[in-house]
Amino acid sequence: MSLLRVCAFVKCLNRRNLFEKSSVRVSFADCCHLCVSLRNDAVRRISGTPFQLQRRNVSFVIPKTDDGKKRVLEQSQLLDVLEARIHQLQADVVLDFQHAKVQFVKAPSSGRGSLPGKGAKGGPQEKTDITKSGQTVSKGAAKSQPSRWMEKLSQEKKIKLKKQQHIQQKIQNKPTAKSKGSSMLPGTSHKTISTTAKKTVPSVKKSKGHKMLADEIRAAVSSTAAVVTAAMPHKASKGKQKKLIKQVPTVEGQNQTVTDAESRAKELAEVEELERRLSQQAGQAMHSSKSERQQEDSVGTACGDLQKSIHSYLEACVFAGENQRAHYFLLSQHRVMSRRKHLNTDIYNIMMRVWAKKGTLNQIGRMFILLEEAGLKPNLGSYCSALESMGRNPNCSPKIVSRCLSQMEEDGLSVDDVFSQCVFRQDERDMVLKAVHIVQPDYQPRLNTAISDCFSPLVQDYYIQREDHQYPKLDFTHDELQECFKRQLSMEQACTVTIDSVEASKPVSENMAKMRELLADQRAQWQKILLQALRESKRILSNTDTKNYKLNLYPYLCLLEDREYVDIMIQSVANMPPSGESLKILARDLGNRVHTKYSVRQKNKNQIVEKLGNIYNAYTELLANDSEAYYILPREQWCALEMEQSSGPTLQGGEIHWPYIVTLELGTFMVDMMVKNLKINSDILNPAYNRKLIPILYHMYTFRSTRQVGFIKPHPIITQMQQEAMETKLTFDSYVMPMLCPPMPWTSVKFGAYLLTPTKLMRTVEGATQHEVLLEKCQNLHAVLDSLNQLGNCAWKINKPLLDIIISIFNDRGSEKLDIPPPLSEAPKIPYFNSQDPSYTASEKAHMKRQVINAKKKCSEMHSLRMDALYKLSIANHMREEIFWFPHNMDFRGRTYPCPPYFNHLGSDVTRAVLVFAEGKKLGPKGLDWLKIHLVNLTGLKKKSSLQGRLEYANTIMEDILDSADNPLNGNKWWMNADEPWQALACCMEIANAVRCSDPIQFISHFPVHQDGSCNGLQHYAALGRDIIGATSVNLVPCAVPQDVYSGVAQQVEEFRARDAEQGLKIAQVLEGFISRKVVKQTVMTVVYGVTRYGGRLQIEKRLKEIDEFPKEYIWDASHYLVRLVFNGLKEMFTGTREIQDWLTESARLISKSGHTVEWMTPLGLPIIQPYHRTRNQVLKSTMQHINLQITHDTKERPDTVKQKNAFPPNFIHSLDSTHMMLTALHCYSAGLTFVSVHDCFWTHALTVDTMNKVCREQFVALHSQPILQELSTFLLQKYCSGLSSEAKNKKYQEYRRLMLLLAKVPQTGDFDLQQVKESTYFFS
């Protein structure tokens, strides 16, 4: 018999697996033949059944005699016996769930086979399953009857179990009794089977099977005298034996062991209770659906990028009219099995739409056959195309329609689902309805109008009880809003907008005129050259074999007019900085511009614009001031209007987002064309040079850190021409500009903001899709969407007097003190020296090289800042007579941002200062006081004073305030010393206008007044932990004067320093007199957002360098010392904060170690997932260079544990502060207030500051009255600890148990009364 028989049997099993798998091969072969027959337009049946083919393929491996069958049965029984004995041996050495490794002797090979595993070359590794009864069954082998050996093993197991139960009872009855005899219990002595052979086969591990938690607890108690604990698993090293030394424990040691066992049993009982509770909450149905959903997600992720590439390629072909190319491409993908697996039903539906437009039902029938071959099921889109085709066919038989509808019913789909869930283009909906009317003449679609009422408890009353709501109107008539809509639509259809530069006011010199003329001539030539090059490239690409399965760029180059591609390329040259641009960034921008234009063209082609205009016309009645009052929200109004006007194309959905790799590839192609074809005469500026054509763009390489990066750099000649021309026009993409009409309300994840320009609800890393998947599955995002709509509906206008002052300084020479960047003429001259000159020493050359590098860096920075300011001021100047709006979206934490990137209220002091509310409101009795307090806040001078103290200070400096307003550039210039000088000047002007009014109470003010949170991150931590000391430090508790947490930490650090200085610590003595609020502020502020000690040290180092008197040689030691004191001081002041932060960090660490990314829900129901995965490198090959993409969001990669754990605390707090802001926004809107925010800084009119403050405090209390940490714990437990298979639990049981216990152990909270926040003046001030 020996082990060689076993080896032979394993080979036989492998052959059986081949037999079983062959059926899959045959079905695939059938599909391929059928695909070929379709291509020839004739569907032929394949002769020969699959079973016959299987038998033909594998008959040679099946034993044909009775002797062979008998031998297989004997071998099967032998294998059962051997593996049962292994099972027994392993069970004998289990100590607290540990395995002793069992090794086999490798038998001398006789050429007949070898043991499975890595040690046997060429032999596939055989997997085994342990059944509940303890039998071992090889996969693919027939199950044999239990032998007497197996019965004996089962009997031994029962005896052992009784002994363990007996010992457990003794321990429970007499916990302090002395153990007698050996420390090893019966049946637990270690046995090691080893060999003298040098090469061994890897050990066979015993699977734990489906062991119940009660068994785990018993096993834990039975191992009370175990020498080795669970934290130190056994590891078998090759060629070495591990010897266990038995020690006889003392009485104290035995007692300690018994106590440890009891605590361990208690811990495991807690785990069992948690599991029971989780299973009750989740339910079996949820588990099954969850596992199915996870499986779908994993499958979708595995080939998601390629699926999107195929989908976008086919859509591009169809849009460009290349239907034959699309058809052949789909067939080429379908024919080959390795490619077919990347196709899904929606990809086949693209071609079905094409045939449906032509009414060719037979082609759609062939697509249904292809779907069946691919193992896919038709979905609503498939049936929608079939019905559309029937509707377009005037002679369609009712039988065909009836058959289609009954097939839908069999698949669990209804006609109503088609009308409510499908995306219709052009007249598709009408055609589908026409087809249904053939068999059901009276049918009318029943759309689902029921609104989900599963609101968060935080907003349930808000949506149900609306009697007191007073939604604000815009200061526009209905006709005015219609005119605004037409202007915005026109701008978005053009996709670009050209505006005057603020530098246009400069007088035109002779040289400027010459350079402008030269540039215009060159651009005209470049356009002709690029047009010719583009058409030639398209001709070459179009001649490639259309039957070839490879994706190419040809359809993407046919989406727009040729001249539009050329205009995009010419525009990118004009916008390129002198220092150049990264190839990857430049390519991405070019690709995105093409995609934006394509999306707009697609909406025009689908006839969406006309319907959009009709709905928007009715929608503006809600906002216009000449219409009746409505008691519904903008989102609800838009949805209701869409329901009423349901005929025609669908507005929502249908956008095709290109994969990042496609965008990059198209952009790289365009850059390559520019580099190769755009040239200029070398003597264009200096006729003395020899004339030759030189490229205006160079492809070069530079280093970013240690990575080599491709760079596109303009030639100095073109840079000089552009700088000297100082052109008067700037061209921007339309989405860069603020909107000229109120944004479309966000009604779903895929619809809102701009009229035609595609916009994402959630900003993500390029290519990340996990956020979008979560959002689409989310049941109710109404509160989140409504808050974004409220922020976007705030109308703005320009503060013209202030803008004129800023532009005058900008066109003069700028001012670094006032944050107005100077022109490049003020930049330091780059020194020139000859590195080959022997008169320079090596050190002098090195010094001069450093000077050159620093000068170039300074010039690059100055150009960047200057262009940024030029864009912002030019946009502001263009909008100076307009009323405009900022549509909003959010990042993955829920923090909101305006969509226009350059000019918005989240910008610098300059951009904030030139923005005021379009709607004016009376100051009222307290409005002027709030303006004065706001001005003092902007100066930063009286942060420790009470509000009354700040008001009194403002009254004492009224002379300076009025002088600043009247003579900003020639007076005392008091405003220039403020922390935010331009906003301070704007406030001075508003106060001057108000006090000079005959009745300041009646003065109409457009000025926004800010209320800023007092270290808002720590406020949320203190509220979560109900930490009284922490709450007092961050003004959650009412106080006469504001508490300054930064000064408090600085004072504590100074006490620590003084104590160390007394003990003779040198660095503590050096730091005497240098510890201030400013030194520690940034570190204290960012600790709550996850800054590490390393980052904190760099922050403190930077502050110390700013102190001229501090000895520079001590900076490193001092920063290292101070960061430790700051962290210790915070730990003492905010004990609850540190505990919560540690709990969040450790939870994220264990979750990511288990292979999952951290995910949670905000109290408003917004799903959040951290997209940090291990970096995967993907290479994009192009003719220019290979671009290495470092992808950190790929869900197929394991989570990045360090990023996951470090980011969870700050991201969680950011999600809470965004929730608080959204709640405040909703309730301010229902109270009729104008409200906007910059994260934790809230803005409103001076009249309504008190109302906003009341709402802000009430919503903070309401938010933190929810059991936030308990709900987070429950969510994480259900997400990561429930619905796991027993195999998954047993695989890494220790990690699973540790994670479950940690997540269940929510940090304890203190006794702080949240209601005190409502009375705290300085909570937000």
Coordinates of C-alpha atoms in Angstrom, one line a residue, residues 1-156:
M1 CA 0.0 0.0 0.0
S2 CA 2.4 2.7 1.3
L3 CA 2.0 6.4 0.5
L4 CA 2.6 5.8 -3.2
R5 CA -0.9 4.4 -3.5
V6 CA -2.2 7.6 -2.0
C7 CA -0.3 9.6 -4.6
A8 CA -1.7 7.5 -7.4
F9 CA -5.2 8.1 -6.0
V10 CA -4.6 11.8 -5.9
K11 CA -3.8 11.7 -9.6
C12 CA -7.0 9.9 -10.3
L13 CA -8.9 12.6 -8.4
N14 CA -7.2 15.3 -10.5
R15 CA -8.5 13.5 -13.6
R16 CA -12.0 13.4 -12.2
N17 CA -11.8 17.2 -11.7
L18 CA -10.9 17.4 -15.4
F19 CA -14.0 15.4 -16.2
E20 CA -16.2 17.7 -14.2
K21 CA -14.7 20.9 -15.7
S22 CA -15.0 19.7 -19.2
S23 CA -18.7 20.5 -19.4
V24 CA -17.9 24.2 -18.9
R25 CA -15.4 24.0 -21.8
V26 CA -17.9 22.4 -24.1
S27 CA -20.6 25.0 -23.4
F28 CA -18.0 27.8 -24.2
A29 CA -17.2 26.0 -27.4
D30 CA -20.8 25.9 -28.3
C31 CA -21.0 29.7 -27.8
C32 CA -18.0 30.3 -30.0
H33 CA -19.5 28.3 -32.8
L34 CA -22.8 30.0 -32.4
C35 CA -21.1 33.4 -32.5
V36 CA -19.4 32.5 -35.8
S37 CA -22.7 31.4 -37.3
L38 CA -24.3 34.7 -36.3
R39 CA -21.6 36.5 -38.0
N40 CA -22.5 34.7 -41.2
D41 CA -26.2 35.7 -40.6
A42 CA -27.3 32.1 -40.3
V43 CA -27.9 30.4 -36.9
R44 CA -27.0 26.7 -37.1
R45 CA -27.4 24.1 -34.4
I46 CA -24.3 22.3 -33.4
S47 CA -24.6 18.5 -33.7
G48 CA -23.6 16.4 -30.7
T49 CA -24.7 16.9 -27.2
P50 CA -22.5 18.4 -24.6
F51 CA -22.4 15.0 -22.7
Q52 CA -21.1 13.2 -25.8
L53 CA -18.4 15.8 -26.2
Q54 CA -17.5 15.4 -22.5
R55 CA -17.3 11.6 -22.9
R56 CA -15.2 12.0 -26.0
N57 CA -12.8 14.3 -24.2
V58 CA -12.2 12.4 -21.0
S59 CA -13.0 8.8 -21.7
F60 CA -9.3 7.9 -21.6
V61 CA -9.0 8.7 -17.9
I62 CA -12.0 6.6 -16.7
P63 CA -11.1 3.1 -15.5
K64 CA -13.1 0.6 -17.7
T65 CA -12.9 -2.6 -15.6
D66 CA -14.5 -3.6 -12.3
D67 CA -11.0 -4.1 -10.9
G68 CA -10.3 -0.5 -11.5
K69 CA -13.4 0.6 -9.7
K70 CA -12.6 -1.6 -6.8
R71 CA -9.1 -0.3 -6.6
V72 CA -10.4 3.3 -6.5
L73 CA -12.7 2.5 -3.7
E74 CA -9.9 0.9 -1.7
Q75 CA -7.7 3.8 -2.2
S76 CA -10.5 6.2 -1.2
Q77 CA -10.9 4.3 2.1
L78 CA -7.2 4.3 2.7
L79 CA -7.0 8.0 2.2
D80 CA -9.9 8.4 4.7
V81 CA -8.1 6.4 7.3
L82 CA -4.8 8.2 6.8
E83 CA -6.3 11.7 7.0
A84 CA -8.5 10.7 9.9
R85 CA -5.4 9.6 11.8
I86 CA -3.7 13.0 10.9
H87 CA -6.9 14.7 12.2
Q88 CA -6.6 12.7 15.5
L89 CA -2.9 13.5 15.9
Q90 CA -3.5 17.2 15.3
A91 CA -6.4 17.2 17.8
D92 CA -4.1 15.7 20.4
V93 CA -1.7 18.7 20.3
V94 CA -4.3 21.5 20.2
L95 CA -3.6 24.0 23.0
D96 CA -5.9 27.0 23.0
F97 CA -6.6 26.6 19.3
Q98 CA -3.0 26.2 18.3
H99 CA -1.7 23.7 15.7
A100 CA 1.4 21.5 15.9
K101 CA 2.7 21.0 12.4
V102 CA 2.5 17.5 11.0
Q103 CA 5.1 16.6 8.4
F104 CA 5.1 13.7 6.0
V105 CA 8.2 11.8 4.9
K106 CA 8.6 12.3 1.2
A107 CA 8.7 8.8 -0.3
P108 CA 11.3 7.9 -2.9
S109 CA 9.8 8.6 -6.3
S110 CA 9.2 5.6 -8.6
G111 CA 7.8 7.7 -11.4
R112 CA 4.2 6.9 -10.6
G113 CA 3.3 10.1 -8.7
S114 CA 4.1 12.4 -5.9
L115 CA 2.3 14.0 -3.0
P116 CA 0.3 17.1 -3.7
G117 CA 1.8 20.4 -2.5
K118 CA 4.6 22.8 -3.3
G119 CA 7.2 20.1 -2.7
A120 CA 6.0 18.0 -5.6
K121 CA 6.9 19.5 -8.8
G122 CA 4.1 19.6 -11.4
G123 CA 1.5 18.1 -9.0
P124 CA -1.4 20.4 -8.3
Q125 CA -2.1 21.2 -4.7
E126 CA -5.2 19.3 -3.5
K127 CA -7.6 21.1 -1.2
T128 CA -9.5 19.2 1.5
D129 CA -12.6 20.0 3.4
I130 CA -13.4 19.0 6.9
T131 CA -17.0 18.0 7.3
K132 CA -19.0 18.5 10.5
S133 CA -18.5 14.9 11.6
G134 CA -14.7 15.3 11.3
Q135 CA -14.3 13.3 8.1
T136 CA -11.9 14.5 5.5
V137 CA -13.2 14.4 2.0
S138 CA -11.1 15.3 -1.1
K139 CA -12.8 17.7 -3.4
G140 CA -13.8 16.1 -6.6
A141 CA -13.8 12.5 -5.1
A142 CA -16.8 10.4 -4.4
K143 CA -17.8 10.3 -0.7
S144 CA -17.1 6.9 0.8
Q145 CA -19.0 5.3 3.6
P146 CA -17.5 5.9 7.1
S147 CA -15.0 3.1 8.0
R148 CA -14.6 1.6 11.5
W149 CA -11.5 3.8 11.9
M150 CA -13.7 6.9 11.5
E151 CA -16.2 5.5 14.0
K152 CA -13.4 4.9 16.5
L153 CA -12.2 8.4 16.0
S154 CA -15.7 9.8 16.7
Q155 CA -15.9 7.7 19.8
E156 CA -12.6 9.0 21.1

